[in-house]
mmCIF file of C-alpha atoms and ligand atoms in Angstrom:
data_model
loop_
_atom_site.group_PDB
_atom_site.id
_atom_site.type_symbol
_atom_site.label_atom_id
_atom_site.label_comp_id
_atom_site.label_asym_id
_atom_site.label_seq_id
_atom_site.Cartn_x
_atom_site.Cartn_y
_atom_site.Cartn_z
ATOM 1 C CA MET O 1 0.000 0.000 0.000
ATOM 2 C CA LEU O 2 1.145 3.535 -0.699
ATOM 3 C CA SER O 3 0.791 6.573 1.518
ATOM 4 C CA THR O 4 -2.062 9.027 1.245
ATOM 5 C CA ASP O 5 0.598 11.760 0.701
ATOM 6 C CA ILE O 6 1.238 10.278 -2.718
ATOM 7 C CA VAL O 7 -2.488 10.286 -3.453
ATOM 8 C CA ASP O 8 -2.769 13.927 -2.410
ATOM 9 C CA THR O 9 0.218 14.773 -4.594
ATOM 10 C CA LEU O 10 -1.396 12.967 -7.511
ATOM 11 C CA VAL O 11 -4.610 14.897 -7.031
ATOM 12 C CA THR O 12 -2.704 18.192 -6.830
ATOM 13 C CA ILE O 13 -0.636 17.461 -9.921
ATOM 14 C CA PHE O 14 -3.240 15.900 -12.138
ATOM 15 C CA GLY O 15 -6.725 16.140 -10.696
ATOM 16 C CA GLY O 16 -7.410 19.837 -10.105
ATOM 17 C CA GLY O 17 -10.038 21.959 -11.739
ATOM 18 C CA VAL O 18 -11.698 19.345 -13.911
ATOM 19 C CA ARG O 19 -15.456 19.329 -14.368
ATOM 20 C CA PHE O 20 -16.628 15.734 -14.557
ATOM 21 C CA MET O 21 -19.785 14.739 -16.431
ATOM 22 C CA LEU O 22 -23.119 14.280 -14.749
ATOM 23 C CA ALA O 23 -24.565 10.988 -13.521
ATOM 24 C CA GLU O 24 -27.655 11.158 -11.365
ATOM 25 C CA GLY O 25 -26.997 14.826 -10.663
ATOM 26 C CA LYS O 26 -23.396 14.332 -9.456
ATOM 27 C CA HIS O 27 -20.129 14.748 -11.298
ATOM 28 C CA TYR O 28 -18.188 11.564 -11.916
ATOM 29 C CA LYS O 29 -15.225 10.271 -13.833
ATOM 30 C CA THR O 30 -15.569 6.696 -15.115
ATOM 31 C CA ILE O 31 -12.557 5.413 -13.151
ATOM 32 C CA TRP O 32 -10.459 6.622 -10.219
ATOM 33 C CA PRO O 33 -7.885 5.152 -7.823
ATOM 34 C CA ASN O 34 -8.729 4.477 -4.175
ATOM 35 C CA LYS O 35 -6.944 6.455 -1.458
ATOM 36 C CA ALA O 36 -4.683 3.546 -0.491
ATOM 37 C CA LEU O 37 -3.614 3.077 -4.119
ATOM 38 C CA SER O 38 -4.529 -0.592 -3.948
ATOM 39 C CA GLY O 39 -7.298 -0.541 -6.561
ATOM 40 C CA VAL O 40 -9.691 1.522 -8.652
ATOM 41 C CA THR O 41 -13.398 2.276 -8.599
ATOM 42 C CA ILE O 42 -15.301 1.967 -11.869
ATOM 43 C CA ILE O 43 -18.854 2.613 -13.014
ATOM 44 C CA ASP O 44 -20.054 -0.889 -13.940
ATOM 45 C CA GLN O 45 -21.578 -0.138 -17.355
ATOM 46 C CA THR O 46 -23.285 -3.534 -17.664
ATOM 47 C CA TYR O 47 -26.035 -2.243 -15.327
ATOM 48 C CA LEU O 48 -26.791 0.979 -17.223
ATOM 49 C CA PRO O 49 -29.267 2.491 -17.910
ATOM 50 C CA PHE O 50 -31.165 0.611 -15.209
ATOM 51 C CA GLU O 51 -28.822 0.932 -12.254
ATOM 52 C CA PHE O 52 -25.892 3.221 -11.516
ATOM 53 C CA LYS O 53 -23.481 0.882 -9.818
ATOM 54 C CA LEU O 54 -19.878 1.432 -8.707
ATOM 55 C CA SER O 55 -17.489 -1.460 -8.340
ATOM 56 C CA GLU O 56 -13.945 -1.813 -6.994
ATOM 57 C CA LEU O 57 -11.160 -3.662 -8.818
ATOM 58 C CA THR O 58 -8.185 -4.703 -6.681
ATOM 59 C CA SER O 59 -6.486 -7.487 -8.635
ATOM 60 C CA LEU O 60 -5.203 -7.955 -12.168
ATOM 61 C CA ASP O 61 -7.758 -10.718 -12.739
ATOM 62 C CA GLU O 62 -10.608 -8.395 -11.743
ATOM 63 C CA VAL O 63 -9.348 -5.739 -14.159
ATOM 64 C CA VAL O 64 -9.058 -8.259 -17.002
ATOM 65 C CA GLU O 65 -12.565 -9.556 -16.261
ATOM 66 C CA ALA O 66 -13.983 -5.998 -16.195
ATOM 67 C CA ILE O 67 -12.498 -5.252 -19.632
ATOM 68 C CA LYS O 68 -13.522 -8.606 -21.177
ATOM 69 C CA PHE O 69 -17.044 -8.497 -19.751
ATOM 70 C CA MET O 70 -17.346 -4.824 -20.789
ATOM 71 C CA ARG O 71 -18.002 -3.433 -17.320
ATOM 72 C CA VAL O 72 -15.649 -0.772 -18.684
ATOM 73 C CA ARG O 73 -15.597 -0.293 -22.438
ATOM 74 C CA GLY O 74 -14.879 2.265 -25.139
ATOM 75 C CA ALA O 75 -11.392 2.518 -26.622
ATOM 76 C CA PRO O 76 -9.920 5.336 -24.483
ATOM 77 C CA LEU O 77 -11.390 3.971 -21.245
ATOM 78 C CA ILE O 78 -10.083 0.434 -21.723
ATOM 79 C CA GLY O 79 -6.652 1.981 -22.385
ATOM 80 C CA VAL O 80 -6.760 3.865 -19.088
ATOM 81 C CA THR O 81 -8.147 0.815 -17.262
ATOM 82 C CA GLY O 82 -5.272 -1.236 -18.681
ATOM 83 C CA ALA O 83 -2.797 1.324 -17.326
ATOM 84 C CA TYR O 84 -4.361 1.107 -13.863
ATOM 85 C CA GLY O 85 -4.361 -2.688 -14.256
ATOM 86 C CA ILE O 86 -0.557 -2.606 -14.520
ATOM 87 C CA ALA O 87 -0.392 -0.451 -11.370
ATOM 88 C CA ILE O 88 -2.657 -2.878 -9.496
ATOM 89 C CA ALA O 89 -0.631 -5.902 -10.624
ATOM 90 C CA LEU O 90 2.632 -4.252 -9.516
ATOM 91 C CA THR O 91 1.150 -3.252 -6.150
ATOM 92 C CA ASN O 92 0.555 -6.942 -5.516
ATOM 93 C CA ASN O 93 3.876 -8.122 -7.033
ATOM 94 C CA SER O 94 6.377 -5.832 -8.746
ATOM 95 C CA ASN O 95 8.887 -8.305 -10.209
ATOM 96 C CA ASP O 96 9.689 -8.619 -13.944
ATOM 97 C CA GLN O 97 7.487 -11.651 -14.417
ATOM 98 C CA SER O 98 4.478 -9.945 -12.860
ATOM 99 C CA LEU O 99 4.987 -6.915 -15.124
ATOM 100 C CA ALA O 100 5.265 -9.041 -18.286
ATOM 101 C CA ASN O 101 2.306 -11.218 -17.285
ATOM 102 C CA ALA O 102 0.101 -8.151 -16.629
ATOM 103 C CA LYS O 103 1.019 -6.667 -20.008
ATOM 104 C CA LYS O 104 0.147 -9.883 -21.860
ATOM 105 C CA LYS O 105 -3.135 -10.559 -20.048
ATOM 106 C CA LEU O 106 -4.364 -6.990 -20.410
ATOM 107 C CA ILE O 107 -3.541 -6.663 -24.109
ATOM 108 C CA GLU O 108 -5.249 -9.983 -24.846
ATOM 109 C CA SER O 109 -8.413 -9.017 -22.965
ATOM 110 C CA ARG O 110 -9.818 -6.981 -25.902
ATOM 111 C CA PRO O 111 -7.792 -7.007 -29.118
ATOM 112 C CA THR O 112 -9.361 -4.409 -31.435
ATOM 113 C CA ALA O 113 -9.099 -0.988 -29.790
ATOM 114 C CA VAL O 114 -5.460 0.027 -30.133
ATOM 115 C CA ASN O 115 -5.692 2.333 -27.106
ATOM 116 C CA LEU O 116 -5.436 -0.681 -24.772
ATOM 117 C CA SER O 117 -2.126 -1.963 -26.155
ATOM 118 C CA TRP O 118 -0.915 1.644 -26.523
ATOM 119 C CA ALA O 119 -1.447 2.462 -22.830
ATOM 120 C CA VAL O 120 -0.244 -0.885 -21.504
ATOM 121 C CA THR O 121 2.898 -0.852 -23.675
ATOM 122 C CA LEU O 122 3.651 2.734 -22.637
ATOM 123 C CA MET O 123 3.442 1.671 -18.983
ATOM 124 C CA PHE O 124 5.531 -1.455 -19.574
ATOM 125 C CA ASP O 125 8.299 0.364 -21.436
ATOM 126 C CA GLN O 126 8.676 2.958 -18.655
ATOM 127 C CA LEU O 127 8.401 0.507 -15.775
ATOM 128 C CA LYS O 128 10.758 -2.193 -16.962
ATOM 129 C CA LYS O 129 13.595 0.371 -16.591
ATOM 130 C CA GLU O 130 12.792 0.927 -12.911
ATOM 131 C CA VAL O 131 13.964 -1.162 -9.967
ATOM 132 C CA SER O 132 11.235 -3.422 -8.716
ATOM 133 C CA SER O 133 10.764 -1.592 -5.377
ATOM 134 C CA ASN O 134 9.898 1.698 -7.138
ATOM 135 C CA ARG O 135 7.623 0.282 -9.784
ATOM 136 C CA ALA O 136 4.244 0.351 -8.037
ATOM 137 C CA SER O 137 4.377 4.016 -6.999
ATOM 138 C CA ILE O 138 5.631 5.092 -10.434
ATOM 139 C CA ALA O 139 2.948 2.974 -12.107
ATOM 140 C CA TRP O 140 0.170 4.753 -10.185
ATOM 141 C CA MET O 141 1.611 8.133 -11.143
ATOM 142 C CA LEU O 142 1.840 7.135 -14.812
ATOM 143 C CA ALA O 143 -1.659 5.661 -14.908
ATOM 144 C CA GLU O 144 -3.083 8.779 -13.282
ATOM 145 C CA LYS O 145 -1.215 10.914 -15.813
ATOM 146 C CA ILE O 146 -2.662 8.922 -18.731
ATOM 147 C CA ALA O 147 -6.161 9.234 -17.193
ATOM 148 C CA ASN O 148 -5.876 12.987 -16.731
ATOM 149 C CA GLU O 149 -4.433 13.513 -20.182
ATOM 150 C CA ASP O 150 -7.433 11.646 -21.586
ATOM 151 C CA ILE O 151 -9.724 14.218 -19.947
ATOM 152 C CA LYS O 152 -7.806 17.164 -21.385
ATOM 153 C CA ILE O 153 -7.613 15.581 -24.847
ATOM 154 C CA ASN O 154 -11.360 14.960 -24.952
ATOM 155 C CA GLN O 155 -12.133 18.477 -23.784
ATOM 156 C CA THR O 156 -9.945 19.799 -26.608
ATOM 157 C CA ILE O 157 -11.655 17.514 -29.143
ATOM 158 C CA GLY O 158 -14.919 19.077 -27.969
ATOM 159 C CA GLU O 159 -13.635 22.556 -28.661
ATOM 160 C CA PHE O 160 -12.389 21.704 -32.167
ATOM 161 C CA GLY O 161 -15.530 19.736 -33.027
ATOM 162 C CA TYR O 162 -17.753 22.556 -31.864
ATOM 163 C CA LYS O 163 -16.233 24.769 -34.571
ATOM 164 C CA LEU O 164 -17.579 22.363 -37.201
ATOM 165 C CA PHE O 165 -21.019 22.233 -35.596
ATOM 166 C CA HIS O 166 -21.192 25.985 -35.541
ATOM 167 C CA LYS O 167 -20.983 26.111 -39.333
ATOM 168 C CA VAL O 168 -24.416 24.473 -39.760
ATOM 169 C CA LYS O 169 -26.775 27.402 -40.297
ATOM 170 C CA LYS O 170 -30.124 25.844 -39.394
ATOM 171 C CA PRO O 171 -32.630 26.561 -36.633
ATOM 172 C CA GLN O 172 -32.037 23.027 -35.328
ATOM 173 C CA ILE O 173 -28.949 20.874 -35.911
ATOM 174 C CA ASN O 174 -29.673 17.146 -36.205
ATOM 175 C CA ILE O 175 -26.688 14.950 -35.398
ATOM 176 C CA LEU O 176 -26.558 11.173 -35.766
ATOM 177 C CA THR O 177 -24.198 9.059 -33.650
ATOM 178 C CA HIS O 178 -23.505 5.347 -33.415
ATOM 179 C CA CYS O 179 -22.539 3.273 -30.368
ATOM 180 C CA ASN O 180 -21.232 5.164 -27.353
ATOM 181 C CA ALA O 181 -18.337 7.567 -27.721
ATOM 182 C CA GLY O 182 -19.391 9.703 -24.780
ATOM 183 C CA TRP O 183 -17.813 10.193 -21.365
ATOM 184 C CA LEU O 184 -18.590 6.586 -20.433
ATOM 185 C CA ALA O 185 -16.222 5.465 -23.206
ATOM 186 C CA THR O 186 -13.409 7.666 -21.865
ATOM 187 C CA VAL O 187 -12.409 9.021 -18.448
ATOM 188 C CA ASP O 188 -14.523 12.120 -19.056
ATOM 189 C CA TYR O 189 -16.220 14.219 -21.782
ATOM 190 C CA GLY O 190 -16.049 11.519 -24.472
ATOM 191 C CA THR O 191 -14.818 11.886 -28.030
ATOM 192 C CA ALA O 192 -17.770 12.102 -30.458
ATOM 193 C CA LEU O 193 -20.070 13.411 -27.716
ATOM 194 C CA SER O 194 -17.603 15.991 -26.417
ATOM 195 C CA PRO O 195 -18.428 18.532 -29.210
ATOM 196 C CA ILE O 196 -22.107 17.779 -28.600
ATOM 197 C CA TYR O 197 -21.777 18.680 -24.907
ATOM 198 C CA LYS O 198 -19.857 21.817 -25.844
ATOM 199 C CA ALA O 199 -22.421 22.841 -28.490
ATOM 200 C CA PHE O 200 -25.288 22.372 -26.041
ATOM 201 C CA LYS O 201 -23.467 24.365 -23.370
ATOM 202 C CA GLU O 202 -22.867 27.177 -25.871
ATOM 203 C CA GLY O 203 -26.586 27.313 -26.590
ATOM 204 C CA LEU O 204 -26.772 25.675 -30.054
ATOM 205 C CA ASN O 205 -30.146 24.126 -30.746
ATOM 206 C CA ILE O 206 -29.079 20.523 -31.231
ATOM 207 C CA HIS O 207 -30.902 17.218 -31.386
ATOM 208 C CA VAL O 208 -29.152 13.836 -31.435
ATOM 209 C CA TRP O 209 -30.345 10.723 -33.271
ATOM 210 C CA VAL O 210 -28.983 7.835 -31.199
ATOM 211 C CA ASP O 211 -28.489 4.520 -33.034
ATOM 212 C CA GLU O 212 -29.530 1.757 -30.637
ATOM 213 C CA THR O 213 -26.349 -0.149 -31.697
ATOM 214 C CA ARG O 214 -27.218 -3.804 -31.615
ATOM 215 C CA PRO O 215 -26.243 -6.265 -30.378
ATOM 216 C CA ARG O 216 -25.156 -4.751 -27.047
ATOM 217 C CA ASN O 217 -27.183 -1.564 -27.420
ATOM 218 C CA GLN O 218 -24.481 0.863 -26.303
ATOM 219 C CA GLY O 219 -26.376 3.673 -28.061
ATOM 220 C CA MET O 220 -29.698 3.003 -26.372
ATOM 221 C CA SER O 221 -28.254 2.036 -22.967
ATOM 222 C CA LEU O 222 -25.299 4.387 -22.641
ATOM 223 C CA THR O 223 -25.396 7.294 -25.124
ATOM 224 C CA ALA O 224 -29.094 7.969 -24.521
ATOM 225 C CA TRP O 225 -28.526 7.694 -20.761
ATOM 226 C CA GLU O 226 -25.630 10.167 -20.908
ATOM 227 C CA LEU O 227 -27.621 12.668 -22.971
ATOM 228 C CA GLU O 228 -30.587 12.286 -20.652
ATOM 229 C CA GLN O 229 -28.397 13.097 -17.620
ATOM 230 C CA GLU O 230 -27.347 16.351 -19.317
ATOM 231 C CA ASN O 231 -30.867 17.157 -20.639
ATOM 232 C CA ILE O 232 -29.709 17.171 -24.257
ATOM 233 C CA PRO O 233 -32.572 16.577 -26.741
ATOM 234 C CA HIS O 234 -32.185 13.143 -28.325
ATOM 235 C CA THR O 235 -34.174 10.296 -29.839
ATOM 236 C CA ILE O 236 -33.248 6.616 -30.031
ATOM 237 C CA ILE O 237 -33.597 5.068 -33.496
ATOM 238 C CA THR O 238 -33.079 1.543 -34.756
ATOM 239 C CA ASP O 239 -29.784 0.887 -36.480
ATOM 240 C CA ASN O 240 -31.652 0.664 -39.780
ATOM 241 C CA ALA O 241 -33.479 3.999 -39.571
ATOM 242 C CA GLY O 242 -30.539 6.302 -40.384
ATOM 243 C CA GLY O 243 -30.830 5.883 -44.177
ATOM 244 C CA LEU O 244 -34.429 7.048 -44.246
ATOM 245 C CA LEU O 245 -33.687 10.024 -42.014
ATOM 246 C CA MET O 246 -30.783 11.045 -44.239
ATOM 247 C CA GLN O 247 -32.967 10.722 -47.344
ATOM 248 C CA ARG O 248 -35.529 13.031 -45.736
ATOM 249 C CA GLY O 249 -32.906 15.670 -44.870
ATOM 250 C CA GLU O 250 -33.251 15.002 -41.149
ATOM 251 C CA VAL O 251 -29.553 14.416 -40.473
ATOM 252 C CA ASP O 252 -27.087 17.335 -40.788
ATOM 253 C CA PHE O 253 -24.017 15.271 -40.014
ATOM 254 C CA VAL O 254 -22.832 12.034 -38.460
ATOM 255 C CA ILE O 255 -20.189 11.890 -35.733
ATOM 256 C CA VAL O 256 -18.669 8.705 -34.299
ATOM 257 C CA GLY O 257 -15.624 7.616 -32.294
ATOM 258 C CA ALA O 258 -12.927 5.140 -33.305
ATOM 259 C CA ASP O 259 -11.230 2.052 -31.945
ATOM 260 C CA ARG O 260 -8.295 2.139 -34.347
ATOM 261 C CA ILE O 261 -7.366 4.483 -37.183
ATOM 262 C CA SER O 262 -4.844 3.701 -39.914
ATOM 263 C CA ILE O 263 -2.168 6.262 -40.738
ATOM 264 C CA ASP O 264 -4.054 6.896 -43.988
ATOM 265 C CA GLY O 265 -7.398 7.490 -42.295
ATOM 266 C CA ASN O 266 -9.348 4.200 -42.425
ATOM 267 C CA VAL O 267 -11.461 3.947 -39.310
ATOM 268 C CA CYS O 268 -12.247 0.819 -37.326
ATOM 269 C CA ASN O 269 -15.261 1.386 -35.080
ATOM 270 C CA LYS O 270 -18.360 -0.379 -33.743
ATOM 271 C CA ILE O 271 -20.087 -2.693 -36.203
ATOM 272 C CA GLY O 272 -22.579 -0.710 -38.294
ATOM 273 C CA THR O 273 -20.433 2.425 -38.551
ATOM 274 C CA TYR O 274 -19.471 1.562 -42.146
ATOM 275 C CA LEU O 275 -23.105 1.356 -43.288
ATOM 276 C CA LYS O 276 -23.799 4.797 -41.798
ATOM 277 C CA ALA O 277 -20.777 6.214 -43.605
ATOM 278 C CA LEU O 278 -21.977 4.752 -46.920
ATOM 279 C CA ALA O 279 -25.441 6.232 -46.453
ATOM 280 C CA ALA O 280 -23.978 9.608 -45.457
ATOM 281 C CA LYS O 281 -21.782 9.640 -48.583
ATOM 282 C CA ALA O 282 -24.801 8.843 -50.791
ATOM 283 C CA HIS O 283 -26.648 11.817 -49.332
ATOM 284 C CA ASN O 284 -23.682 14.188 -49.233
ATOM 285 C CA ILE O 285 -23.835 14.422 -45.452
ATOM 286 C CA PRO O 286 -20.557 15.069 -43.562
ATOM 287 C CA PHE O 287 -19.251 12.034 -41.672
ATOM 288 C CA TYR O 288 -16.927 13.036 -38.827
ATOM 289 C CA VAL O 289 -14.729 10.835 -36.648
ATOM 290 C CA ALA O 290 -13.611 12.169 -33.262
ATOM 291 C CA ALA O 291 -10.721 10.349 -31.597
ATOM 292 C CA PRO O 292 -7.498 10.938 -29.682
ATOM 293 C CA LEU O 293 -4.203 10.390 -31.512
ATOM 294 C CA SER O 294 -3.666 7.329 -29.301
ATOM 295 C CA SER O 295 -6.301 5.661 -31.537
ATOM 296 C CA VAL O 296 -3.976 5.954 -34.546
ATOM 297 C CA ASP O 297 -2.043 2.740 -35.144
ATOM 298 C CA LEU O 298 1.294 3.546 -36.795
ATOM 299 C CA SER O 299 1.591 -0.020 -38.071
ATOM 300 C CA TYR O 300 -1.802 0.030 -39.815
ATOM 301 C CA HIS O 301 -2.340 1.415 -43.277
ATOM 302 C CA GLY O 302 -4.680 0.588 -46.131
ATOM 303 C CA GLU O 303 -8.241 -0.666 -45.992
ATOM 304 C CA ASN O 304 -7.383 -4.242 -45.040
ATOM 305 C CA ASN O 305 -6.842 -4.852 -41.393
ATOM 306 C CA LEU O 306 -4.091 -7.093 -40.111
ATOM 307 C CA PHE O 307 -5.267 -6.728 -36.533
ATOM 308 C CA ASP O 308 -7.868 -8.830 -34.842
ATOM 309 C CA ILE O 309 -11.527 -7.773 -35.225
ATOM 310 C CA GLU O 310 -13.111 -9.010 -32.038
ATOM 311 C CA CYS O 311 -15.820 -11.594 -32.595
ATOM 312 C CA ARG O 312 -18.026 -11.862 -29.554
ATOM 313 C CA ASP O 313 -20.355 -14.461 -28.085
ATOM 314 C CA GLU O 314 -23.453 -15.278 -30.147
ATOM 315 C CA ASP O 315 -25.584 -14.808 -27.035
ATOM 316 C CA GLU O 316 -25.114 -11.037 -27.384
ATOM 317 C CA ILE O 317 -27.335 -11.373 -30.474
ATOM 318 C CA LEU O 318 -29.615 -14.164 -29.271
ATOM 319 C CA LYS O 319 -30.461 -12.654 -25.891
ATOM 320 C CA VAL O 320 -31.564 -9.202 -24.747
ATOM 321 C CA LYS O 321 -31.221 -7.668 -21.330
ATOM 322 C CA GLY O 322 -33.874 -5.480 -19.736
ATOM 323 C CA MET O 323 -35.957 -4.650 -16.711
ATOM 324 C CA ASP O 324 -38.974 -6.833 -15.929
ATOM 325 C CA SER O 325 -42.271 -5.528 -14.507
ATOM 326 C CA SER O 326 -40.956 -6.064 -10.959
ATOM 327 C CA ASN O 327 -37.922 -3.881 -11.713
ATOM 328 C CA ASN O 328 -35.483 -6.788 -11.805
ATOM 329 C CA LEU O 329 -32.707 -6.874 -14.390
ATOM 330 C CA THR O 330 -33.333 -9.886 -16.558
ATOM 331 C CA GLU O 331 -32.257 -11.508 -19.820
ATOM 332 C CA VAL O 332 -34.558 -13.115 -22.359
ATOM 333 C CA LYS O 333 -33.774 -15.352 -25.302
ATOM 334 C CA ILE O 334 -34.990 -13.957 -28.644
ATOM 335 C CA GLY O 335 -33.477 -16.381 -31.176
ATOM 336 C CA TYR O 336 -32.440 -20.030 -31.472
ATOM 337 C CA SER O 337 -30.303 -20.347 -34.632
ATOM 338 C CA SER O 338 -26.549 -19.916 -34.494
ATOM 339 C CA ALA O 339 -25.372 -16.312 -34.801
ATOM 340 C CA TYR O 340 -22.206 -14.534 -35.977
ATOM 341 C CA ASN O 341 -21.140 -11.489 -34.000
ATOM 342 C CA PRO O 342 -18.187 -9.449 -35.315
ATOM 343 C CA ALA O 343 -18.011 -6.372 -33.081
ATOM 344 C CA PHE O 344 -16.274 -3.824 -35.323
ATOM 345 C CA ASP O 345 -16.048 -2.803 -38.976
ATOM 346 C CA ILE O 346 -13.803 -0.595 -41.055
ATOM 347 C CA THR O 347 -14.902 2.600 -42.750
ATOM 348 C CA PRO O 348 -12.564 3.430 -45.637
ATOM 349 C CA ALA O 349 -10.979 6.896 -45.497
ATOM 350 C CA LYS O 350 -12.844 7.952 -48.656
ATOM 351 C CA TYR O 351 -16.089 7.998 -46.669
ATOM 352 C CA VAL O 352 -14.680 10.021 -43.766
ATOM 353 C CA THR O 353 -15.063 13.790 -44.156
ATOM 354 C CA LYS O 354 -12.754 14.883 -41.311
ATOM 355 C CA ILE O 355 -11.033 13.429 -38.275
ATOM 356 C CA ILE O 356 -11.182 15.575 -35.148
ATOM 357 C CA CYS O 357 -8.347 14.953 -32.681
ATOM 358 C CA GLU O 358 -6.624 16.904 -29.902
ATOM 359 C CA LYS O 359 -4.380 18.688 -32.428
ATOM 360 C CA GLY O 360 -7.194 19.920 -34.663
ATOM 361 C CA ILE O 361 -9.366 18.893 -37.603
ATOM 362 C CA TYR O 362 -7.733 16.892 -40.401
ATOM 363 C CA ASN O 363 -8.440 15.223 -43.697
ATOM 364 C CA PRO O 364 -8.391 11.482 -42.948
ATOM 365 C CA GLY O 365 -5.397 10.858 -45.222
ATOM 366 C CA ASP O 366 -3.277 13.294 -43.181
ATOM 367 C CA ILE O 367 -3.842 11.802 -39.748
ATOM 368 C CA GLY O 368 -0.611 9.755 -39.748
ATOM 369 C CA LYS O 369 1.401 12.908 -40.503
ATOM 370 C CA VAL O 370 -0.018 14.606 -37.388
ATOM 371 C CA LEU O 371 1.819 12.025 -35.290
ATOM 372 C CA GLU O 372 5.103 12.758 -37.032
HETATM 373 O O1 MRU P 1 -17.428 -2.485 -27.810
HETATM 374 P P1 MRU P 1 -17.322 -1.112 -27.233
HETATM 375 O O2 MRU P 1 -18.549 -0.660 -26.518
HETATM 376 O O3 MRU P 1 -16.076 -0.946 -26.405
HETATM 377 O O4 MRU P 1 -17.166 -0.211 -28.521
HETATM 378 C C1 MRU P 1 -17.011 1.161 -28.402
HETATM 379 C C2 MRU P 1 -16.926 1.845 -29.695
HETATM 380 O O5 MRU P 1 -16.927 1.259 -30.750
HETATM 381 C C3 MRU P 1 -16.718 3.305 -29.625
HETATM 382 O O6 MRU P 1 -17.351 3.945 -30.679
HETATM 383 C C4 MRU P 1 -15.212 3.560 -29.715
HETATM 384 O O7 MRU P 1 -14.537 2.813 -28.756
HETATM 385 C C5 MRU P 1 -14.877 4.957 -29.548
HETATM 386 S S1 MRU P 1 -15.058 5.410 -27.883
HETATM 387 C C6 MRU P 1 -14.660 6.982 -27.580
#
């Protein structure tokens, strides 16, 4: 265990002055370390929107389970959780083997979002140079730094994105988003939703079409819940409704997050993103991607992916979760055939209008150069 002095120092260095997003009227981040620096508290997203439940993770296995089971999810947040996972593992055992084992287990827990391997590798590379006795305290500092940088990056993405929103000269701006790229997918603010929060705060008359995002319904369960907490006008639609709304002129632009971006601007994101990009292109509607530069994979270029596209359990398709009439969370079976459940797809750069990151707004083909 580490002293509370270190925690106070961490808060002073990294934690001051940040406005966290609203959940049930209070301001929260999605993850934070406990005072003893022995674990982290997370918002368990598998209960939303029905219950707001916090949970503590104090071992590497608990962190790996939370990522795999999607108690925490969203590319930036699983990166930060992975970083804290290294700190937790080293608090329990700081030798070389423990460090290497934590790196391997965490990276394998969800393969598609590059932010996880980015954060874990960053931690590993710094910590392997340190003597074992110093590793845990340094790991907590580094993880906290990555978490706080995520907040600042997302706030900046919001400011850049807002400039694009502002250009739409209409009495009401209709925005379509897919999956959840809000504060629940990051430590705070979100990526695709960050400009939406900023625009609403600045008084723009916005309305958000929220794709339900089958099979796990992150749009309906998480994005809609987030927008509700902030009183932002929104409507849930089925994943298949976007085309019709675009045809009718009821979508001014689309904005989504990303799990991995190639250096030439191809975007891997939640399954269904590609179809929205195709429809947007057909209707000449801007298609924006908002993501931190840590989502750019320097080893990935071209439309074909060489990384693993996560294929998840068929039960995510064949079962749905909900609240029964007695207010109990329950799951019901809705199909009996076998099902195929790839979780992400790739939107070619030619369908992406702009990528918004913490350095500004770029043509997709230029995103790799920003890292140089
Ligand atoms: O499977 P998930 O819920 O982790 O997928 C999340 C997404 O696809 C998000 O759009 C992406 O991670 C960007 S999050 C800021």
